[in-house]
Rosetta silent file (secondary structure, phi, psi, omega in degrees, C-alpha in Angstrom):
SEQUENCE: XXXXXXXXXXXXXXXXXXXXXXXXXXXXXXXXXXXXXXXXXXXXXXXXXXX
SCORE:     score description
SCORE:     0.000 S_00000001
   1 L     0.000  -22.539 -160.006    0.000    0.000    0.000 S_00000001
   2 H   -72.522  -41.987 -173.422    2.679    2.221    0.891 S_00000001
   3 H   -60.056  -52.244  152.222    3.936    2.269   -3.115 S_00000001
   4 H    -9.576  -67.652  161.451    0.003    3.719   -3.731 S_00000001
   5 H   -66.124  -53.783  173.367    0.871    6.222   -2.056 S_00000001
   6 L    99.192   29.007  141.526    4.491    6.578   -2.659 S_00000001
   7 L  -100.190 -176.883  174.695    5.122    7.713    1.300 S_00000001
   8 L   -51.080  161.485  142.219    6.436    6.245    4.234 S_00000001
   9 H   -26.737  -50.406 -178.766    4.800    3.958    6.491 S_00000001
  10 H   -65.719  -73.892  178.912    4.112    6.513    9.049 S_00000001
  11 H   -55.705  -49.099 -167.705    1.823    8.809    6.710 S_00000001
  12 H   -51.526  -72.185  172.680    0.299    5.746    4.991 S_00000001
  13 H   -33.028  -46.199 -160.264   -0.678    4.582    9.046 S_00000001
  14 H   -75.788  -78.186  158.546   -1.761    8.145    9.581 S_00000001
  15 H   -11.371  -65.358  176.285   -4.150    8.321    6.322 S_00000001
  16 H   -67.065  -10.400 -177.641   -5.365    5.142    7.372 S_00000001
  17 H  -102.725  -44.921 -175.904   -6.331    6.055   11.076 S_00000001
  18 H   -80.222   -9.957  171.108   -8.080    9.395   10.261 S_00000001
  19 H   -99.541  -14.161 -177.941  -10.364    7.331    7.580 S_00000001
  20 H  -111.332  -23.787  165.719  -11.292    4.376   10.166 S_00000001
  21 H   -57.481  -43.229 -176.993  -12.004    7.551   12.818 S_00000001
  22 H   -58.759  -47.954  170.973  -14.195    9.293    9.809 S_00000001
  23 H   -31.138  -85.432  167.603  -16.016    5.739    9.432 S_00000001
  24 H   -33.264  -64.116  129.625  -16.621    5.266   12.597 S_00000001
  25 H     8.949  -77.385 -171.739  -17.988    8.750   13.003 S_00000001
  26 H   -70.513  -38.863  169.642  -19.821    8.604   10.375 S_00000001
  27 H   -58.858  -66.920 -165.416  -21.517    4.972   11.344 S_00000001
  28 H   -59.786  -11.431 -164.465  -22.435    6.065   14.850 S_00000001
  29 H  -105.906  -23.246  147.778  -24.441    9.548   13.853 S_00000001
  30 H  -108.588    3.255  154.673  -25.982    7.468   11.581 S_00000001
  31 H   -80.367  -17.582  145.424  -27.318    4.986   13.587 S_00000001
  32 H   -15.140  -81.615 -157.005  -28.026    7.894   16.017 S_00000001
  33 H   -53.283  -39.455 -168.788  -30.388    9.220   13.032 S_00000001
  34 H   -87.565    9.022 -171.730  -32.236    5.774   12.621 S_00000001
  35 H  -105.096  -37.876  170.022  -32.715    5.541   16.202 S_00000001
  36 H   -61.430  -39.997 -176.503  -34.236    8.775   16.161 S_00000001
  37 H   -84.546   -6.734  167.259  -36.685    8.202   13.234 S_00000001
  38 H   -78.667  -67.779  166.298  -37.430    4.899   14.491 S_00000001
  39 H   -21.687  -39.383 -168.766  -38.595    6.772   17.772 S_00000001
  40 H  -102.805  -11.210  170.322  -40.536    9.262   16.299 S_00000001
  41 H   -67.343  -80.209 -177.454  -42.513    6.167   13.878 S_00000001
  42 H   -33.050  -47.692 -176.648  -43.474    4.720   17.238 S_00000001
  43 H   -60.670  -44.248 -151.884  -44.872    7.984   18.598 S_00000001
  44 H   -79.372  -22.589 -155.046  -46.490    9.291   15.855 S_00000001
  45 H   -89.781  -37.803 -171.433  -47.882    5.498   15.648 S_00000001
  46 H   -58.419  -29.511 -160.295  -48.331    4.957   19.714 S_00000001
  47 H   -90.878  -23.292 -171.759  -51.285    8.581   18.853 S_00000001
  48 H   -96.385   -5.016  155.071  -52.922    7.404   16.148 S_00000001
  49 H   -66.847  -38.424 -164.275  -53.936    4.071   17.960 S_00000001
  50 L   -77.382    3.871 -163.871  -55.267    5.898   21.000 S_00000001
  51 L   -90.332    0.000    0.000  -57.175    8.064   18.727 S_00000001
């Protein structure tokens, strides 16, 4: 991988750490989102049975 780039080891690691942080990131905020919109299905769903 390193020839891909054409740097060292060190930047190549470095590249590679700030892209599994972005991931990661990116994964949790959106299950965040689907936890929220699952939540608000249930609500909106919990009012119109009592109605």
């Amino acid at each position: 991988m390193n020839k891909v780039f054409g740097q060292d080891s060190s930047t190549v690691d470095t590249i590679v750490t700030v892209l599994k942080i972005v991931t990661a990131t990116y994964l949790v905020l959106k299950t965040i989102k689907i936890g929220e919109d699952l939540y608000y299905q249930i609500e909106a769903r919990k009012k119109r049975l009592r109605q």
